[in-house]
XYZ file of C-alpha atoms in Angstrom:
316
model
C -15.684 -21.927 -0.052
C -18.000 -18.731 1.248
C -20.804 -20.341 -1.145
C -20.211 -23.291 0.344
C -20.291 -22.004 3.621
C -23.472 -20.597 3.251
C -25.578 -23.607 2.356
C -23.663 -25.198 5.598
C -25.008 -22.997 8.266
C -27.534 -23.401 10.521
C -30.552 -21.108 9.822
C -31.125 -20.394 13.938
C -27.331 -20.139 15.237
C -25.927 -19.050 11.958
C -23.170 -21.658 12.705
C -21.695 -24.484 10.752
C -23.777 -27.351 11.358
C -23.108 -28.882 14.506
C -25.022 -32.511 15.038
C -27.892 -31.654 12.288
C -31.055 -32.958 12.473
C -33.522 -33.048 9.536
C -37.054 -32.856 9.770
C -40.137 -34.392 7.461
C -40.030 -31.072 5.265
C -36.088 -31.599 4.353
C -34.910 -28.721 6.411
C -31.612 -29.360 8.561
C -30.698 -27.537 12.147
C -28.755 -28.267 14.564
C -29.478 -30.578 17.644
C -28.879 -27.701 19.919
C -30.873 -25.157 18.357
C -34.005 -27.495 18.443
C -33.297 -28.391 21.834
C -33.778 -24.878 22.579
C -37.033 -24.508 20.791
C -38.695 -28.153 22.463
C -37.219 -27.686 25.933
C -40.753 -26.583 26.759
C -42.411 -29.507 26.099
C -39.914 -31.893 26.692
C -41.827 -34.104 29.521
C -45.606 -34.184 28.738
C -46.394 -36.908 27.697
C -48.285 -35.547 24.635
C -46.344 -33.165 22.962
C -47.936 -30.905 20.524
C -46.074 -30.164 16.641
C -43.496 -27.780 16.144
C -43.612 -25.679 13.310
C -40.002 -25.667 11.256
C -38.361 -22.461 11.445
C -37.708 -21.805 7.840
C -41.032 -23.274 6.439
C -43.397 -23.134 8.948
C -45.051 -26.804 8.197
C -45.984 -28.643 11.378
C -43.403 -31.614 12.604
C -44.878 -33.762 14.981
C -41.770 -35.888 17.279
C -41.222 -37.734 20.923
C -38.810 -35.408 21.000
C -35.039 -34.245 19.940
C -33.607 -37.931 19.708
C -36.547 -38.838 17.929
C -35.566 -36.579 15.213
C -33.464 -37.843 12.487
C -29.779 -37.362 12.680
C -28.575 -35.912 8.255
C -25.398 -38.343 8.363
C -24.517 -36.753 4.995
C -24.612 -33.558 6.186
C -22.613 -34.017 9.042
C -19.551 -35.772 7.096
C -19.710 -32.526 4.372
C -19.469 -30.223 7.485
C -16.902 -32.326 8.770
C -14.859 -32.506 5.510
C -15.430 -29.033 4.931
C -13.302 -28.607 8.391
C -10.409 -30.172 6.826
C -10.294 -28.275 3.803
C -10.456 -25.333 5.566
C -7.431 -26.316 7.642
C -5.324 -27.267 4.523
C -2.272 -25.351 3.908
C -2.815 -22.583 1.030
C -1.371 -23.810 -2.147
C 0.339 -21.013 -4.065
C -0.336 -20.894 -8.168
C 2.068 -19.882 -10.492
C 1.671 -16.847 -12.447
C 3.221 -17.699 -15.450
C 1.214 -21.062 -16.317
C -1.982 -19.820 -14.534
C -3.685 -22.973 -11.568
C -0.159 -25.001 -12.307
C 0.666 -25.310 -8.013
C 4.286 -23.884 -7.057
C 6.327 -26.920 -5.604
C 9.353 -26.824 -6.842
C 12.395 -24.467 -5.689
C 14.681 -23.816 -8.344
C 18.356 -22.976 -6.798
C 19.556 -21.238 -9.903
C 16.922 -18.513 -9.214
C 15.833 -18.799 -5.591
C 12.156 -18.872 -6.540
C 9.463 -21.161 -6.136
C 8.491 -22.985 -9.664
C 5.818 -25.221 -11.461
C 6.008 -27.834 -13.112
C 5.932 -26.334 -16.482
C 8.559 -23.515 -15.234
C 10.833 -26.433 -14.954
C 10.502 -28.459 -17.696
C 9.412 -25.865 -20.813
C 9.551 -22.195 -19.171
C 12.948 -20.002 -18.477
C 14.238 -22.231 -15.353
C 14.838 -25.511 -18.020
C 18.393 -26.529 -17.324
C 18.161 -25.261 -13.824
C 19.029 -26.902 -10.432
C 16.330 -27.647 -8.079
C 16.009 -29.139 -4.861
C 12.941 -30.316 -2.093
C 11.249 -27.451 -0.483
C 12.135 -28.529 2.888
C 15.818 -28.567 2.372
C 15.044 -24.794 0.287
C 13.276 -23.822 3.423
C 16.143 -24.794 5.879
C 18.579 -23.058 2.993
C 16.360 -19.708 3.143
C 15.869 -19.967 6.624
C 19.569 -19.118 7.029
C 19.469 -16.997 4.618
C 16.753 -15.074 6.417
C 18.706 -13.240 9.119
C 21.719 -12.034 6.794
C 19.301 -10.519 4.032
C 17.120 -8.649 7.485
C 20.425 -7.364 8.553
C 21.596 -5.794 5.055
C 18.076 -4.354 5.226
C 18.159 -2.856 8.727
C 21.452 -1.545 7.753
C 20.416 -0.102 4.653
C 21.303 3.764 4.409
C 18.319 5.021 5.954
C 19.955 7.518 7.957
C 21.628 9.005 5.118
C 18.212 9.166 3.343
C 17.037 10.938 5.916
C 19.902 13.253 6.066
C 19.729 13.807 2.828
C 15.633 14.222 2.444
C 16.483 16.966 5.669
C 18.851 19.113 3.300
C 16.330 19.194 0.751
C 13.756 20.146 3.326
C 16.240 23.058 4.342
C 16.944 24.297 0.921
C 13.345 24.179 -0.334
C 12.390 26.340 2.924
C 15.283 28.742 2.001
C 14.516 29.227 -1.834
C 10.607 29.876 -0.940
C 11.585 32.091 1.726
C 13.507 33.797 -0.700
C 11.240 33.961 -3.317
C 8.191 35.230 -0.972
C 10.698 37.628 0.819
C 10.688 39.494 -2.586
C 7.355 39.249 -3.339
C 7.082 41.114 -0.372
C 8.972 43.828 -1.276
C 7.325 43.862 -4.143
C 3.977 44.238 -3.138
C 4.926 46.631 -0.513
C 6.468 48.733 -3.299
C 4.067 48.602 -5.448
C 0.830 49.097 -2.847
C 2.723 52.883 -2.797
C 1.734 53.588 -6.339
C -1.340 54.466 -8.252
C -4.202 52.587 -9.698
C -1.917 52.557 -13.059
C 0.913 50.015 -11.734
C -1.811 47.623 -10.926
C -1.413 45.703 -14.367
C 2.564 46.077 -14.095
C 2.513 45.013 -10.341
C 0.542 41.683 -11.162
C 2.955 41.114 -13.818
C 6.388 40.726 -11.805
C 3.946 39.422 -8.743
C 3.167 36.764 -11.434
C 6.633 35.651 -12.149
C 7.648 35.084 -8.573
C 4.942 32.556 -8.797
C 6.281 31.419 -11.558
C 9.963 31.001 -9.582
C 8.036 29.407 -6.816
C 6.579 26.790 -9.349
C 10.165 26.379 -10.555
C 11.328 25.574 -7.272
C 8.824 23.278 -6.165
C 9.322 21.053 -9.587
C 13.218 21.281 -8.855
C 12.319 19.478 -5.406
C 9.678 17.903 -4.890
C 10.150 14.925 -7.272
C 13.303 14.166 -4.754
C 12.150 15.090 -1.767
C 8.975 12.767 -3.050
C 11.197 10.008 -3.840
C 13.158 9.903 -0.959
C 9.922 9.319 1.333
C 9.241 6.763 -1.031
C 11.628 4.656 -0.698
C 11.480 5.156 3.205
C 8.292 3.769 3.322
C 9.276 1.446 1.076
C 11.855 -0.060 3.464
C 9.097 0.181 6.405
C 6.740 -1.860 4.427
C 9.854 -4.053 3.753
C 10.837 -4.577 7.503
C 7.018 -5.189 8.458
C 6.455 -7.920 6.062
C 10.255 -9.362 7.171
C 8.623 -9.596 10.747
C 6.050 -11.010 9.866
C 6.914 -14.385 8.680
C 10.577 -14.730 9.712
C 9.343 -17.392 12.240
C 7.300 -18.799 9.803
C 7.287 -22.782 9.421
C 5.915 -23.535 6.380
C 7.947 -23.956 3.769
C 5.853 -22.696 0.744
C 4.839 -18.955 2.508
C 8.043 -18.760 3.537
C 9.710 -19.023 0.494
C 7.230 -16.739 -1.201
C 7.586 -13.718 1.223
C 11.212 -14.297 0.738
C 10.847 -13.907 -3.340
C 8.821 -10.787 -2.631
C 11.352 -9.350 -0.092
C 14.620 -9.615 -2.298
C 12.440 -7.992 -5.427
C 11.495 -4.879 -2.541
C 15.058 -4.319 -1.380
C 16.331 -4.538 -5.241
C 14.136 -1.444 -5.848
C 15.414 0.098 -2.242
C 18.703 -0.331 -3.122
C 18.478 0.995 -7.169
C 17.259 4.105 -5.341
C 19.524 6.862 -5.811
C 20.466 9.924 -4.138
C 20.697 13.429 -5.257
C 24.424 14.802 -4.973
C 24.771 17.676 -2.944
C 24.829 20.302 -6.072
C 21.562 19.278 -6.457
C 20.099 20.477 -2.410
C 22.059 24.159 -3.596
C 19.501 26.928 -4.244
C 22.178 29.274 -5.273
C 21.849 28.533 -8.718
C 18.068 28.758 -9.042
C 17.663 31.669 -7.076
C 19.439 35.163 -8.680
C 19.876 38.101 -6.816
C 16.988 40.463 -6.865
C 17.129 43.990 -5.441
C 14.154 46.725 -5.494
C 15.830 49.425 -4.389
C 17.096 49.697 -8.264
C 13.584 50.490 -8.848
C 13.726 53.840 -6.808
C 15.750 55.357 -9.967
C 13.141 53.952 -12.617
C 10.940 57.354 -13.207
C 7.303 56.663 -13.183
C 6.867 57.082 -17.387
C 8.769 54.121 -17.459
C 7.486 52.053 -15.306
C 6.797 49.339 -18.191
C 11.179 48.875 -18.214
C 10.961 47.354 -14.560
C 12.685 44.205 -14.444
C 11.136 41.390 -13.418
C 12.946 38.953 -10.648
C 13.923 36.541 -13.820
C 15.434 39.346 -16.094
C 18.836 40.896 -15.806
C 18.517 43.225 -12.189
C 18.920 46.669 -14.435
C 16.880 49.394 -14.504
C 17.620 49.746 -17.685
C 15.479 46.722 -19.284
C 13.906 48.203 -22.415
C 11.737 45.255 -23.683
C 10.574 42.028 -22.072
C 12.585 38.960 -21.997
C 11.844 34.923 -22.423
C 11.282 33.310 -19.263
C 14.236 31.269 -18.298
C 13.238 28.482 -15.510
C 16.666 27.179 -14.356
């Protein structure tokens, strides 16, 4: 259609032709645009040649009338006005350019030809897309109100806690790392290695608690946005009248609010950061002499001064 559109515009106005006139060297504008360009000689009674816009070559006339009107032209610009005004035929997926016109009532989707006579929906009821239409139509307003009511606010509750409890385990974790630091800044040039060790592992702890979250907290907005995508696309054709779009946005609506509702939430034991965060204490290091400075815990080992050799990282 846009190629089409091209070779059906009117070099001067840039418009589809309206009331084209061809001249002597095949070239086609509209009646109004030459008006525009012989209004100045319109009454002497010798009028010298215009030169065509596109080519340049001479035209010599009595003027516009006595230019000649492209009858062709004019019906392709008019019968390109109609096609352009058609409703848009959807194509099945399935069987490629097969048009969808038939609703099959087993399913509630739209289906080809081929869909009904050789594909999954064989066997299946159908009926005319205009009683399908007046049948979704009604359906329309009950499936919007199960997903207005959907449980966004407990989503949003729940995306909250995990908000809370992420907060509370990095605060916790950079609380000690803190301490840490400030412990360590008190000491010589030697405890720089051990220092960056245990500083090292409370990154590590902060990694573990942003993989024990995120993915949730990531999947909760998800699905929120999900079900304001959903809502949007619900407003915008439940007034719709024709029968095929409608029908279509419906299909696409009940697969979104299948996903919404397969979307599950975490249980509560899941927003706790008790059991990912242990209890962690430097004042246990004040009894640790400085010969033995490599036996320092770090935050994910037993909290004893007593450690005598290095552990395996546990990530809970």
């Amino acid at each position: 259609m846009e190629l089409l559109e091209e070779d059906l515009t009117c070099p001067i106005c840039c418009c589809l032709f309206e009331d084209p006139r061809v001249l002597p060297c095949s070239h086609n504008f509209c009646k109004k645009c030459l008006e525009g360009i012989l209004e100045g000689s319109r009454s002497p009674s010798w009028r010298p040649p215009f030169r065509c816009p596109t080519c340049r070559k001479e035209t010599y006339h009595s003027g516009i009338n006595s230019l000649q009107t492209n009858y062709s032209l004019r019906g392709i610009v008019e019968k390109y006005h109609k096609i352009k005004l058609t409703p848009k035929m959807y194509l099945c997926k399935t069987h490629g350019d097969q048009p969808l016109n038939i609703f099959c009532s087993t399913d509630l989707r739209l289906i080809c030809g081929f869909c009904a006579t050789m594909g999954e929906h064989k066997g299946h009821k159908f009926c005319a897309l205009r009683d399908a239409y007046l049948r979704e139509k009604a359906a329309f307003e009950a499936l919007f109100r199960v997903l207005e009511d959907w449980r966004s606010a407990d989503v949003l509750s729940c995306l909250e806690c995990l908000e809370t409890s992420k907060k509370k385990a990095l605060h916790l974790v950079s609380s000690d790392a803190e301490k840490a630091t400030h412990y360590f800044d008190k000491l010589m040039r030697t405890l720089e290695q051990k220092k960056n060790e245990i500083l090292s592992d409370f990154e590590t702890l902060k990694l573990a608690v942003m993989q024990t979250y995120d993915p949730e907290i990531n999947k909760l907005c998800t699905v929120l946005e999900e079900q304001k995508r959903a809502l949007s696309i619900a407003e915008s054709f439940r007034d719709q009248s024709d029968p095929l779009f409608f029908l279509q946005q419906m299909q696409e609506l009940r697969e979104k609010l299948g996903i919404i509702r397969d979307t599950t939430l975490p249980s509560r034991a899941d927003m706790d950061v008790s059991p990912l965060m242990r209890s962690f204490d430097i004042r246990q290091w004040d009894s640790v002499k400085l010969k033995d400075i490599d036996k320092l815990c770090a935050p994910h080992e037993t909290s004893s001064p007593s450690c005598t050799k290095p552990r395996t990282m546990v990530i809970l």
